[in-house]
Structure formats: structure tokens, C-alpha cells
Amino acid sequence: MESPKEKCAVVGVFNSPYSAVLCYYSLFAMQHRGQESSGISTSNGLDIQTLKGEGLVTNVFSTGLEKLIGNASIGHNRYSTAGEDSKCDVQPIFARYSLGQIAIAHNGNLVNTKKVREKLISNGAIFQSHLDTENIIHLIAQSKKDKLKDRIIEALSQIKGAYSFVFLSRGKLFAVRDEYGFRPLSLGKITNEDGSSAYVVASETCAFDLINAKYIRDVNPGEMLIFSLKDDNATFESVQIFPPKPKKCIFEFVYFSRPDSFVFNKCVYEVRKNMGIILAKEYKIQADLVIPVPDSGVIAAIGYSQESKIPFEMGIVRNHYIGRTFIEPTQSMRELKVKLKLNPIKALINNKDIIVIDDSIVRGTTSKQIISILRKTGAKKIHLVIASPQTIAPCYYGVDTPDTSQLISATKSIEEIREFVGADSLSFLSLEGLYKSIGNDDVNADGYCKACFDKQYVL
Ligand code: SF4
């Protein structure tokens, strides 16, 4: 409810007669990575058609998908930050330029957008959106290189930040991951009904499961894959355009990714369960029940329960169908807002000592309201256990987190946070514990970004 929000999902399908439909189902599987808008661009070899709009995948494509006919498509789900003009910012972005037509979709966040944009504007470029992604279109259009591949490489060498891009031209599909590999991007393969091969790239492998694609490998940090046709089969060329300096987002395991995905070549479910197991070893708490905050705390709570032998119960029920709320900013109304989504089961909780597991604490306000509701439901003691270290710094690499001033762990001690949220005890997974959960004993010797936990930014 107050966890950081992933900004986007991308997908690309090459050499399938159902490329737009496969993109649609992939975007549906990755709806959790962005619910504000969705879009698909499809090439039939001569033209690129785009259908996009605000809303959930099923709403955006309730009509018109059948008009996206062609063997190659890219798609995008977007989570937009408040205050931005969402209509202009829906992706993929499409443009005509000197080499023909191009569509782009982006997961991530560029850190030198302003500087690049000012230079482009001084050269005469006109922008239609707030998107950092639009810079790329202009850099490609202004390049003097003869081939799109070289134009993309030249454009990427002028930008800095986190990106997993998919580019669609009329005849090819390109997939690129930044040299740090902040955001995930995986490669899968499909066998078409006539026996020919198709390729798919997607932010998460849960998309592959839905469309029967076989996971091949991750796109490497700094690598570009160029998909083209050879004898009716899809083939790809790999170009390592930048030396890899891996800094994969460790928060993907904490919260963003679906538990049925393989991210950075690891099963998210197993990692999340390990977090609970390690939490139970780090904090031996006496209690009657382990209760998750659904859905994000469920798997860590299973791990905690199995390790501690304290029974697991779904003591809080989540309502998934929250529409617009009409909430006044009074204390009772704020509680109503939480209860609309999360409702405790009195028969389970009344007169019990409980361990409540959540994925993270950002502002602390939602945790405070959940604990208040649990107390009113009759819980005797409430031990809040968080399956990640303290979030002390914002993210600049494609995740929407509040400013430092609003991050409760940046401004308060653990004891002050405990007092603020009203728990009897408060515990966070150690950074070492988080690394152990992903199978790594050394927090410094591997390729993960953990800047929101330790302020060690690379860009
Ligand atoms: S700062 Fe945090 S959320 Fe952002 S990329 Fe790094 S680990 Fe992920």
C-alpha cells in the first residue's frame, strides 16, 4: 500500500503471426509493474501501428487489438508518478524519421534527461511529452549514421541511467539493457504452429509462462539483441555495446517482481521465503501466530513460520477491488481507507500475540494504521517484522520512492519508528540477511544495487 512503485514493464515479440496478442498476454501477466497505462506497437513490415491508452491492460485493449496485424510487436505497462500528464506519456512512443518508422518502450529512469533535452531543444527539437524516453527518439533522428543499430548505439552513449529498452522498426526488433542492468530483461523462445521460431523479451519471466515461451537467458547488462528474419525463422545478433558493470536492483526480490518469476536468474518465491527464514533466525520472537500483510508479506511470512515453528495464518484479508475512494483526511477516515483494502479476522487475532510480516516501511503511515486496526481487533502483542533492511534513501533508477524527508527510516531511529507505528517491537532484515536470501554471503562483492538501503549510488 505504501511500498515503492515499479515504474514499468516492457515486452517484445518477434516473428509470430500473433505478436500483438502475445504482447497483450505478456502485459497482462506484468500488470503489477504498472497500472496507469498500456500500449502495443506492431509492425507488418511496411507500417507500424500503435494502440495505447490510460488504464489497465484489459481496458486499453478491450477493442482494437485485432487491428494490430504483424509479426513483430513491442508493448509497455506504465506506472506514472503523480502530477505528470499521463495522456502524453503513454508508451510506446512512435515516430517517423529519415530511416523510416520507429517505436520505443522503456523501463527505467534516465538521470541526465534535463541536460540532454536542453541540448536537443537548442538544436531545434520539439517535445510532446515529459518522458525521458522521448530524448532517445530525437537522438536517433538527429544521428547521421546510416544504420538504425548504429544510431541506437550512438544515442545510448549520450544518455545515463537505468534502462531496459525495446525498439521496433519496420523489419527488426532491438532489446537493450543498460551497462548496470538495474532493471530486469529476459529472453525467451516460442515455436510457432508451422514449426518456425519466434523470440520474446520481457521484464519478467511470468510473461513467458502465460504465452508458452521457453526461458533462454537474461539480456546481459550493456548488451543489445537485434532480432531479424532468416529463412522464416527469427534469429538474433548479440552486441555488447558497453562493458557490463552489474548493479541489479535488489528491491526486485523484496517487492516488485511476481513470486512466480525468475529475476536475475533466481526464483523470486524462493528468495522471498529465504528472507522469512533468515528473519526467524535473526529475531527469535515468542508469539502465537505469524500473520502476513497481504500480498507482499505472504511468502516471507511462510518462511518465518516454517523456521520458527509458529503457526502461519492469513489473519488479514485483502480486498483486491478498490476503485475510487472518497476519503476525508480525518483519523477515522484514514483507517477506513486501510480497512477498505485490508480487513483483520477477529476470530484469529483476538487475545493473541502476533508477528506481522510486511515487505518494507516507506513513510510508516500505513504500518501505523494496520497496527491500530489489529489492536482494535484484539491483538495482545504486535511484533512488526520487515522483510527488508531500512529504506533510507530514494531511488533514481526507475522506482518511484518519496524524497528522503518522507522516508521514515531516513529521519527516525528504529525505536522512534516502533513508537510511531505503535508496535510492541519492530525488526528489519539485515543487509547481510537480504544478501544471504539471494545466495550471496558478501554484501560488497557482487553486482547488486542496494542504494536505497545504503546510499551507495553508482550514478
Ligand atoms: S536504489 Fe533501491 S529500488 Fe532503486 S535500483 Fe537500487 S536497489 Fe533498486
Short mmCIF file of C-alpha atoms and ligand atoms in Angstrom, two decimals:
data_model
loop_
_atom_site.label_atom_id
_atom_site.label_comp_id
_atom_site.label_asym_id
_atom_site.label_seq_id
_atom_site.Cartn_x
_atom_site.Cartn_y
_atom_site.Cartn_z
CA MET A 1 0.00 0.00 0.00
CA GLU A 2 2.89 2.35 0.60
CA SER A 3 5.71 0.34 -0.89
CA PRO A 4 7.85 1.88 -3.63
CA LYS A 5 6.28 1.51 -7.08
CA GLU A 6 7.98 -0.05 -10.07
CA LYS A 7 7.58 2.28 -12.98
CA CYS A 8 7.16 -0.04 -15.94
CA ALA A 9 7.17 -3.35 -17.79
CA VAL A 10 8.30 -3.91 -21.37
CA VAL A 11 7.83 -6.77 -23.81
CA GLY A 12 8.83 -7.51 -27.40
CA VAL A 13 7.75 -10.39 -29.66
CA PHE A 14 9.45 -11.11 -32.99
CA ASN A 15 8.25 -13.42 -35.79
CA SER A 16 4.89 -14.56 -34.51
CA PRO A 17 1.67 -14.06 -36.54
CA TYR A 18 0.06 -13.35 -33.15
CA SER A 19 2.74 -10.93 -31.94
CA ALA A 20 0.26 -8.31 -30.68
CA VAL A 21 -1.84 -10.91 -28.86
CA LEU A 22 1.27 -12.40 -27.25
CA CYS A 23 2.30 -8.89 -26.17
CA TYR A 24 -1.17 -8.35 -24.74
CA TYR A 25 -1.00 -11.50 -22.59
CA SER A 26 2.56 -10.67 -21.52
CA LEU A 27 1.45 -7.20 -20.43
CA PHE A 28 -1.49 -8.76 -18.61
CA ALA A 29 0.95 -11.04 -16.71
CA MET A 30 3.06 -7.97 -15.83
CA GLN A 31 0.18 -5.71 -14.81
CA HIS A 32 1.69 -5.42 -11.30
CA ARG A 33 4.60 -3.38 -12.75
CA GLY A 34 2.36 -0.57 -13.97
CA GLN A 35 -1.37 0.08 -13.89
CA GLU A 36 -1.68 3.64 -15.22
CA SER A 37 -1.43 3.00 -18.94
CA SER A 38 -0.59 0.38 -21.51
CA GLY A 39 0.29 0.22 -25.20
CA ILE A 40 1.37 -2.03 -28.08
CA SER A 41 3.06 -1.14 -31.38
CA THR A 42 3.01 -3.70 -34.20
CA SER A 43 4.91 -3.83 -37.49
CA ASN A 44 3.57 -5.58 -40.58
CA GLY A 45 6.83 -4.94 -42.41
CA LEU A 46 5.53 -1.81 -44.15
CA ASP A 47 3.98 0.20 -41.33
CA ILE A 48 3.93 0.39 -37.56
CA GLN A 49 0.51 0.67 -35.89
CA THR A 50 0.13 1.67 -32.24
CA LEU A 51 -2.76 1.21 -29.83
CA LYS A 52 -2.34 2.71 -26.39
CA GLY A 53 -4.27 4.40 -23.62
CA GLU A 54 -4.73 5.03 -19.93
CA GLY A 55 -5.97 2.25 -17.66
CA LEU A 56 -5.44 -1.45 -17.09
CA VAL A 57 -4.38 -3.78 -19.91
CA THR A 58 -7.85 -5.32 -20.24
CA ASN A 59 -9.46 -1.87 -20.52
CA VAL A 60 -6.97 -0.38 -23.00
CA PHE A 61 -7.26 -3.37 -25.36
CA SER A 62 -10.96 -4.13 -24.88
CA THR A 63 -11.38 -3.15 -28.54
CA GLY A 64 -8.93 -2.71 -31.40
CA LEU A 65 -6.34 -5.41 -30.68
CA GLU A 66 -7.46 -7.29 -33.81
CA LYS A 67 -6.28 -4.32 -35.91
CA LEU A 68 -2.67 -4.77 -34.76
CA ILE A 69 -1.65 -7.20 -37.50
CA GLY A 70 2.01 -8.02 -38.00
CA ASN A 71 4.80 -10.39 -36.98
CA ALA A 72 6.64 -8.06 -34.61
CA SER A 73 5.32 -6.09 -31.65
CA ILE A 74 6.52 -4.25 -28.58
CA GLY A 75 4.44 -3.39 -25.52
CA HIS A 76 4.56 -1.37 -22.34
CA ASN A 77 2.81 -1.00 -18.98
CA ARG A 78 3.34 2.25 -17.17
CA TYR A 79 3.12 3.43 -13.61
CA SER A 80 3.12 7.24 -13.71
CA THR A 81 4.15 9.50 -10.87
CA ALA A 82 1.54 11.93 -9.57
CA GLY A 83 1.29 15.28 -11.30
CA GLU A 84 2.56 14.17 -14.68
CA ASP A 85 0.41 14.50 -17.76
CA SER A 86 -0.31 10.80 -18.22
CA LYS A 87 -2.01 11.07 -21.62
CA CYS A 88 1.12 12.40 -23.33
CA ASP A 89 3.36 9.95 -21.53
CA VAL A 90 1.75 6.66 -22.54
CA GLN A 91 4.17 4.34 -24.32
CA PRO A 92 5.30 3.00 -26.80
CA ILE A 93 6.36 6.28 -28.40
CA PHE A 94 6.12 6.24 -32.19
CA ALA A 95 7.92 8.49 -34.71
CA ARG A 96 8.65 8.80 -38.40
CA TYR A 97 12.20 9.85 -39.25
CA SER A 98 14.72 9.76 -42.09
CA LEU A 99 15.24 5.96 -41.93
CA GLY A 100 11.51 5.18 -41.74
CA GLN A 101 9.44 4.43 -38.63
CA ILE A 102 10.31 3.56 -35.05
CA ALA A 103 8.51 2.76 -31.79
CA ILE A 104 10.18 2.66 -28.36
CA ALA A 105 9.21 1.36 -24.93
CA HIS A 106 11.32 1.92 -21.81
CA ASN A 107 11.52 0.51 -18.29
CA GLY A 108 13.78 2.59 -16.07
CA ASN A 109 14.76 6.15 -15.47
CA LEU A 110 17.44 8.30 -17.10
CA VAL A 111 19.49 10.55 -14.83
CA ASN A 112 20.79 13.12 -17.35
CA THR A 113 17.45 13.81 -19.07
CA LYS A 114 17.43 17.58 -18.47
CA LYS A 115 20.90 18.19 -19.83
CA VAL A 116 20.29 16.08 -22.95
CA ARG A 117 16.86 17.66 -23.52
CA GLU A 118 18.22 21.22 -23.25
CA LYS A 119 20.84 20.40 -25.87
CA LEU A 120 18.25 18.83 -28.17
CA ILE A 121 15.91 21.83 -27.77
CA SER A 122 18.75 24.24 -28.56
CA ASN A 123 19.23 22.19 -31.77
CA GLY A 124 15.57 22.71 -32.68
CA ALA A 125 13.85 19.61 -31.25
CA ILE A 126 10.19 19.93 -30.17
CA PHE A 127 8.94 17.66 -27.37
CA GLN A 128 5.43 16.30 -26.86
CA SER A 129 5.80 14.52 -23.51
CA HIS A 130 7.60 14.63 -20.16
CA LEU A 131 9.19 11.30 -20.92
CA ASP A 132 12.94 10.88 -20.72
CA THR A 133 12.35 8.22 -23.41
CA GLU A 134 11.48 10.93 -25.95
CA ASN A 135 15.10 12.12 -25.78
CA ILE A 136 16.14 8.83 -27.37
CA ILE A 137 13.82 9.30 -30.35
CA HIS A 138 15.37 12.71 -31.02
CA LEU A 139 18.94 11.47 -30.57
CA ILE A 140 18.23 8.66 -33.07
CA ALA A 141 16.52 11.05 -35.52
CA GLN A 142 19.38 13.57 -35.39
CA SER A 143 22.13 10.96 -35.84
CA LYS A 144 23.92 10.93 -39.20
CA LYS A 145 24.66 7.17 -39.09
CA ASP A 146 23.26 5.05 -41.95
CA LYS A 147 22.00 2.11 -39.87
CA LEU A 148 19.44 2.15 -37.07
CA LYS A 149 21.66 -0.16 -35.00
CA ASP A 150 24.48 2.43 -35.08
CA ARG A 151 22.06 5.27 -34.37
CA ILE A 152 20.74 3.47 -31.29
CA ILE A 153 24.27 2.82 -30.03
CA GLU A 154 25.21 6.48 -30.62
CA ALA A 155 22.05 7.66 -28.81
CA LEU A 156 22.63 5.33 -25.85
CA SER A 157 26.20 6.55 -25.48
CA GLN A 158 24.78 10.04 -24.78
CA ILE A 159 22.36 9.01 -22.03
CA LYS A 160 22.95 7.84 -18.48
CA GLY A 161 20.67 5.92 -16.18
CA ALA A 162 18.60 2.80 -15.84
CA TYR A 163 17.01 1.32 -18.92
CA SER A 164 15.64 -1.82 -20.42
CA PHE A 165 14.55 -0.67 -23.90
CA VAL A 166 12.70 -2.34 -26.72
CA PHE A 167 12.82 -0.67 -30.14
CA LEU A 168 10.67 -1.69 -33.11
CA SER A 169 11.48 -0.75 -36.69
CA ARG A 170 9.50 -2.00 -39.67
CA GLY A 171 11.78 -5.03 -40.11
CA LYS A 172 13.65 -5.55 -36.83
CA LEU A 173 13.28 -5.56 -33.07
CA PHE A 174 16.03 -4.38 -30.70
CA ALA A 175 16.29 -5.08 -26.96
CA VAL A 176 18.89 -3.28 -24.82
CA ARG A 177 19.81 -3.25 -21.14
CA ASP A 178 21.98 -0.55 -19.58
CA GLU A 179 25.52 -1.44 -18.54
CA TYR A 180 24.46 -1.77 -14.86
CA GLY A 181 21.43 -3.93 -15.66
CA PHE A 182 19.36 -2.16 -12.99
CA ARG A 183 16.06 -3.35 -14.39
CA PRO A 184 15.48 -6.97 -15.46
CA LEU A 185 15.03 -8.15 -19.06
CA SER A 186 14.81 -11.80 -20.06
CA LEU A 187 14.90 -13.64 -23.39
CA GLY A 188 12.54 -16.47 -24.31
CA LYS A 189 11.77 -18.56 -27.39
CA ILE A 190 8.50 -19.73 -28.92
CA THR A 191 7.87 -22.38 -31.55
CA ASN A 192 5.14 -21.24 -33.95
CA GLU A 193 2.40 -23.59 -35.20
CA ASP A 194 4.24 -24.04 -38.53
CA GLY A 195 7.45 -25.01 -36.70
CA SER A 196 9.25 -21.69 -37.24
CA SER A 197 10.81 -19.93 -34.29
CA ALA A 198 9.89 -16.67 -32.60
CA TYR A 199 11.63 -14.76 -29.81
CA VAL A 200 10.23 -12.80 -26.90
CA VAL A 201 11.88 -10.41 -24.45
CA ALA A 202 10.10 -9.32 -21.27
CA SER A 203 10.74 -7.61 -17.95
CA GLU A 204 9.65 -10.72 -16.06
CA THR A 205 9.51 -14.40 -16.91
CA CYS A 206 5.94 -14.73 -15.59
CA ALA A 207 5.04 -13.37 -19.05
CA PHE A 208 6.77 -16.37 -20.68
CA ASP A 209 4.74 -18.87 -18.65
CA LEU A 210 1.46 -17.42 -19.90
CA ILE A 211 2.42 -17.47 -23.59
CA ASN A 212 4.32 -20.80 -23.51
CA ALA A 213 7.71 -19.26 -24.19
CA LYS A 214 10.83 -21.08 -23.03
CA TYR A 215 13.22 -19.00 -20.92
CA ILE A 216 16.62 -18.86 -22.64
CA ARG A 217 18.64 -16.38 -20.60
CA ASP A 218 18.73 -12.79 -19.35
CA VAL A 219 19.79 -9.98 -21.67
CA ASN A 220 23.20 -9.08 -20.21
CA PRO A 221 23.96 -5.65 -18.75
CA GLY A 222 25.25 -3.47 -21.63
CA GLU A 223 24.06 -5.96 -24.28
CA MET A 224 21.88 -5.24 -27.31
CA LEU A 225 19.98 -8.05 -29.05
CA ILE A 226 18.93 -7.41 -32.66
CA PHE A 227 16.18 -9.69 -33.90
CA SER A 228 15.71 -10.29 -37.62
CA LEU A 229 14.39 -12.93 -40.01
CA LYS A 230 16.42 -15.72 -41.63
CA ASP A 231 14.61 -18.34 -43.75
CA ASP A 232 11.27 -17.64 -41.99
CA ASN A 233 12.89 -18.16 -38.56
CA ALA A 234 13.68 -15.49 -36.03
CA THR A 235 17.36 -15.09 -35.32
CA PHE A 236 19.29 -12.60 -33.23
CA GLU A 237 22.67 -10.90 -33.16
CA SER A 238 24.18 -10.01 -29.78
CA VAL A 239 26.28 -6.84 -29.49
CA GLN A 240 27.96 -6.00 -26.17
CA ILE A 241 27.75 -2.24 -26.63
CA PHE A 242 29.04 -1.31 -23.15
CA PRO A 243 31.24 -3.32 -20.78
CA PRO A 244 28.95 -4.86 -18.11
CA LYS A 245 29.13 -3.33 -14.61
CA PRO A 246 26.23 -5.19 -12.95
CA LYS A 247 24.16 -3.32 -10.36
CA LYS A 248 20.90 -5.23 -10.49
CA CYS A 249 18.04 -3.83 -8.42
CA ILE A 250 17.86 -5.92 -5.24
CA PHE A 251 14.43 -4.48 -4.49
CA GLU A 252 13.03 -6.63 -7.31
CA PHE A 253 13.27 -9.54 -4.84
CA VAL A 254 11.83 -7.59 -1.92
CA TYR A 255 8.69 -6.32 -3.57
CA PHE A 256 8.41 -5.59 -7.30
CA SER A 257 8.64 -8.90 -9.07
CA ARG A 258 5.95 -11.55 -9.09
CA PRO A 259 6.90 -14.58 -6.95
CA ASP A 260 6.41 -16.89 -9.95
CA SER A 261 9.07 -15.03 -11.94
CA PHE A 262 12.75 -15.82 -12.35
CA VAL A 263 14.53 -12.49 -11.97
CA PHE A 264 18.29 -12.10 -12.41
CA ASN A 265 18.25 -15.86 -12.84
CA LYS A 266 16.78 -16.53 -9.39
CA CYS A 267 13.34 -17.75 -8.34
CA VAL A 268 11.65 -14.81 -6.61
CA TYR A 269 9.47 -17.10 -4.46
CA GLU A 270 12.49 -18.93 -3.08
CA VAL A 271 14.37 -15.69 -2.36
CA ARG A 272 11.36 -14.19 -0.59
CA LYS A 273 10.84 -17.32 1.50
CA ASN A 274 14.55 -17.28 2.43
CA MET A 275 14.05 -13.72 3.70
CA GLY A 276 11.46 -15.04 6.17
CA ILE A 277 13.67 -17.97 7.20
CA ILE A 278 16.62 -15.66 7.84
CA LEU A 279 14.39 -13.17 9.70
CA ALA A 280 13.29 -16.01 12.01
CA LYS A 281 16.98 -16.78 12.70
CA GLU A 282 17.83 -13.12 13.24
CA TYR A 283 14.84 -12.41 15.52
CA LYS A 284 13.58 -15.19 17.81
CA ILE A 285 10.22 -13.83 18.97
CA GLN A 286 7.68 -15.58 21.21
CA ALA A 287 4.20 -15.35 19.67
CA ASP A 288 1.04 -17.34 18.91
CA LEU A 289 0.76 -16.61 15.19
CA VAL A 290 2.69 -15.35 12.16
CA ILE A 291 0.46 -13.12 10.00
CA PRO A 292 1.44 -11.52 6.68
CA VAL A 293 0.36 -8.15 5.39
CA PRO A 294 -1.12 -9.41 2.09
CA ASP A 295 0.01 -9.83 -0.58
CA SER A 296 3.59 -8.62 -0.31
CA GLY A 297 4.37 -10.16 3.10
CA VAL A 298 2.88 -13.60 2.46
CA ILE A 299 5.89 -15.57 1.23
CA ALA A 300 8.35 -14.18 3.78
CA ALA A 301 5.76 -14.99 6.49
CA ILE A 302 5.61 -18.62 5.27
CA GLY A 303 9.40 -18.78 5.60
CA TYR A 304 9.32 -17.20 9.07
CA SER A 305 6.59 -19.59 10.24
CA GLN A 306 8.33 -22.72 8.92
CA GLU A 307 11.65 -21.77 10.53
CA SER A 308 10.21 -20.59 13.87
CA LYS A 309 7.51 -23.32 14.06
CA ILE A 310 4.99 -20.61 14.97
CA PRO A 311 1.70 -21.26 13.08
CA PHE A 312 1.02 -19.20 9.94
CA GLU A 313 -2.46 -17.72 9.49
CA MET A 314 -3.90 -15.36 6.88
CA GLY A 315 -5.14 -13.12 9.67
CA ILE A 316 -5.67 -10.15 7.37
CA VAL A 317 -7.83 -10.42 4.26
CA ARG A 318 -7.15 -8.21 1.28
CA ASN A 319 -9.86 -6.80 -0.98
CA HIS A 320 -8.39 -6.51 -4.50
CA TYR A 321 -11.23 -4.44 -5.93
CA ILE A 322 -10.57 -0.93 -4.69
CA GLY A 323 -11.88 1.75 -7.00
CA ARG A 324 -12.01 5.45 -6.34
CA THR A 325 -12.23 6.35 -2.64
CA PHE A 326 -13.95 9.36 -1.12
CA ILE A 327 -11.87 9.76 1.99
CA GLU A 328 -11.62 12.82 4.22
CA PRO A 329 -8.27 13.34 5.96
CA THR A 330 -9.51 12.58 9.48
CA GLN A 331 -8.09 9.75 11.58
CA SER A 332 -11.20 7.56 11.34
CA MET A 333 -11.46 8.09 7.58
CA ARG A 334 -7.79 7.24 7.08
CA GLU A 335 -8.42 3.98 8.92
CA LEU A 336 -11.40 3.34 6.67
CA LYS A 337 -9.11 3.65 3.66
CA VAL A 338 -6.83 0.91 5.03
CA LYS A 339 -9.82 -1.26 6.03
CA LEU A 340 -11.21 -0.98 2.52
CA LYS A 341 -8.17 -2.91 1.41
CA LEU A 342 -7.12 -4.93 4.46
CA ASN A 343 -9.51 -6.43 7.00
CA PRO A 344 -8.32 -8.43 10.03
CA ILE A 345 -10.09 -11.64 11.12
CA LYS A 346 -11.11 -11.10 14.75
CA ALA A 347 -11.64 -14.80 15.49
CA LEU A 348 -7.97 -15.46 14.70
CA ILE A 349 -6.36 -12.40 16.21
CA ASN A 350 -8.33 -11.64 19.37
CA ASN A 351 -6.25 -12.07 22.53
CA LYS A 352 -3.20 -13.36 20.60
CA ASP A 353 0.45 -12.31 20.46
CA ILE A 354 1.14 -11.91 16.74
CA ILE A 355 4.13 -11.45 14.45
CA VAL A 356 3.11 -9.30 11.47
CA ILE A 357 5.35 -9.58 8.39
CA ASP A 358 5.47 -6.83 5.74
CA ASP A 359 7.89 -6.25 2.85
CA SER A 360 9.10 -2.73 3.66
CA ILE A 361 8.34 0.51 5.51
CA VAL A 362 8.48 3.72 3.47
CA ARG A 363 6.58 6.54 5.21
CA GLY A 364 5.31 4.41 8.08
CA THR A 365 1.76 5.73 7.89
CA THR A 366 0.20 2.54 6.52
CA SER A 367 2.02 0.36 9.07
CA LYS A 368 0.68 2.64 11.81
CA GLN A 369 -2.88 2.24 10.55
CA ILE A 370 -2.58 -1.54 10.15
CA ILE A 371 -1.31 -1.87 13.72
CA SER A 372 -4.05 0.38 15.01
CA ILE A 373 -6.67 -1.80 13.31
CA LEU A 374 -5.05 -5.01 14.65
CA ARG A 375 -5.10 -3.59 18.20
CA LYS A 376 -8.78 -2.73 17.87
CA THR A 377 -9.34 -6.30 16.66
CA GLY A 378 -7.99 -7.54 19.99
CA ALA A 379 -4.33 -8.40 19.36
CA LYS A 380 -2.47 -8.55 22.69
CA LYS A 381 1.08 -8.00 21.45
CA ILE A 382 2.08 -6.98 17.91
CA HIS A 383 5.63 -7.60 16.69
CA LEU A 384 6.19 -5.94 13.30
CA VAL A 385 8.88 -7.72 11.28
CA ILE A 386 10.02 -6.23 7.96
CA ALA A 387 11.46 -8.46 5.23
CA SER A 388 13.98 -5.87 4.03
CA PRO A 389 16.53 -3.51 5.56
CA GLN A 390 15.51 0.08 6.36
CA THR A 391 14.76 2.17 3.24
CA ILE A 392 16.88 5.25 3.95
CA ALA A 393 17.33 6.82 0.50
CA PRO A 394 15.29 7.43 -2.67
CA CYS A 395 15.78 5.54 -5.94
CA TYR A 396 16.87 7.30 -9.14
CA TYR A 397 16.89 4.17 -11.27
CA GLY A 398 13.29 3.58 -12.26
CA VAL A 399 11.44 3.17 -8.96
CA ASP A 400 9.09 5.72 -7.52
CA THR A 401 10.10 6.42 -3.91
CA PRO A 402 9.40 9.57 -1.89
CA ASP A 403 12.06 12.16 -1.02
CA THR A 404 14.46 11.45 1.83
CA SER A 405 12.46 13.78 4.09
CA GLN A 406 9.43 11.47 3.78
CA LEU A 407 11.30 8.20 4.30
CA ILE A 408 10.72 7.40 7.96
CA SER A 409 13.93 5.35 8.26
CA ALA A 410 15.95 8.31 6.98
CA THR A 411 14.79 10.55 9.79
CA LYS A 412 13.96 8.30 12.79
CA SER A 413 15.69 5.57 14.80
CA ILE A 414 14.16 2.07 14.90
CA GLU A 415 12.85 2.77 18.41
CA GLU A 416 11.26 6.06 17.21
CA ILE A 417 9.65 4.24 14.26
CA ARG A 418 8.36 1.50 16.59
CA GLU A 419 6.79 4.15 18.78
CA PHE A 420 5.32 5.95 15.74
CA VAL A 421 3.70 2.84 14.27
CA GLY A 422 2.57 1.63 17.71
CA ALA A 423 4.09 -1.88 17.60
CA ASP A 424 5.42 -3.73 20.67
CA SER A 425 8.60 -4.50 18.75
CA LEU A 426 9.99 -3.68 15.31
CA SER A 427 12.65 -5.62 13.42
CA PHE A 428 14.19 -5.24 9.96
CA LEU A 429 16.02 -7.88 7.90
CA SER A 430 19.75 -7.10 7.95
CA LEU A 431 21.51 -6.24 4.68
CA GLU A 432 23.63 -9.36 5.20
CA GLY A 433 20.40 -11.34 5.65
CA LEU A 434 18.99 -9.93 2.40
CA TYR A 435 22.15 -10.98 0.55
CA LYS A 436 22.06 -14.44 2.14
CA SER A 437 18.47 -14.74 0.89
CA ILE A 438 19.72 -14.44 -2.69
CA GLY A 439 22.52 -16.91 -2.02
CA ASN A 440 25.37 -14.47 -1.51
CA ASP A 441 27.38 -14.13 1.69
CA ASP A 442 29.22 -10.93 0.78
CA VAL A 443 27.22 -7.69 0.54
CA ASN A 444 30.02 -5.91 -1.33
CA ALA A 445 31.37 -8.49 -3.73
CA ASP A 446 28.57 -8.86 -6.21
CA GLY A 447 26.57 -7.00 -8.79
CA TYR A 448 23.51 -5.70 -6.96
CA CYS A 449 22.31 -2.14 -6.40
CA LYS A 450 21.27 -1.53 -2.81
CA ALA A 451 21.43 2.27 -2.83
CA CYS A 452 18.02 2.73 -1.19
CA PHE A 453 19.42 0.80 1.80
CA ASP A 454 22.95 2.26 1.98
CA LYS A 455 23.06 5.39 -0.26
CA GLN A 456 25.88 3.86 -2.38
CA TYR A 457 24.72 5.29 -5.72
CA VAL A 458 26.69 4.44 -8.84
CA LEU A 459 25.25 7.28 -10.96
S1 SF4 B 1 18.05 2.29 -5.33
FE1 SF4 B 1 16.88 0.54 -4.50
S2 SF4 B 1 15.00 0.44 -5.73
FE2 SF4 B 1 16.49 1.73 -6.86
S3 SF4 B 1 17.57 0.33 -8.27
FE3 SF4 B 1 18.79 0.45 -6.39
S4 SF4 B 1 18.05 -1.27 -5.11
FE4 SF4 B 1 16.52 -0.90 -6.71
#
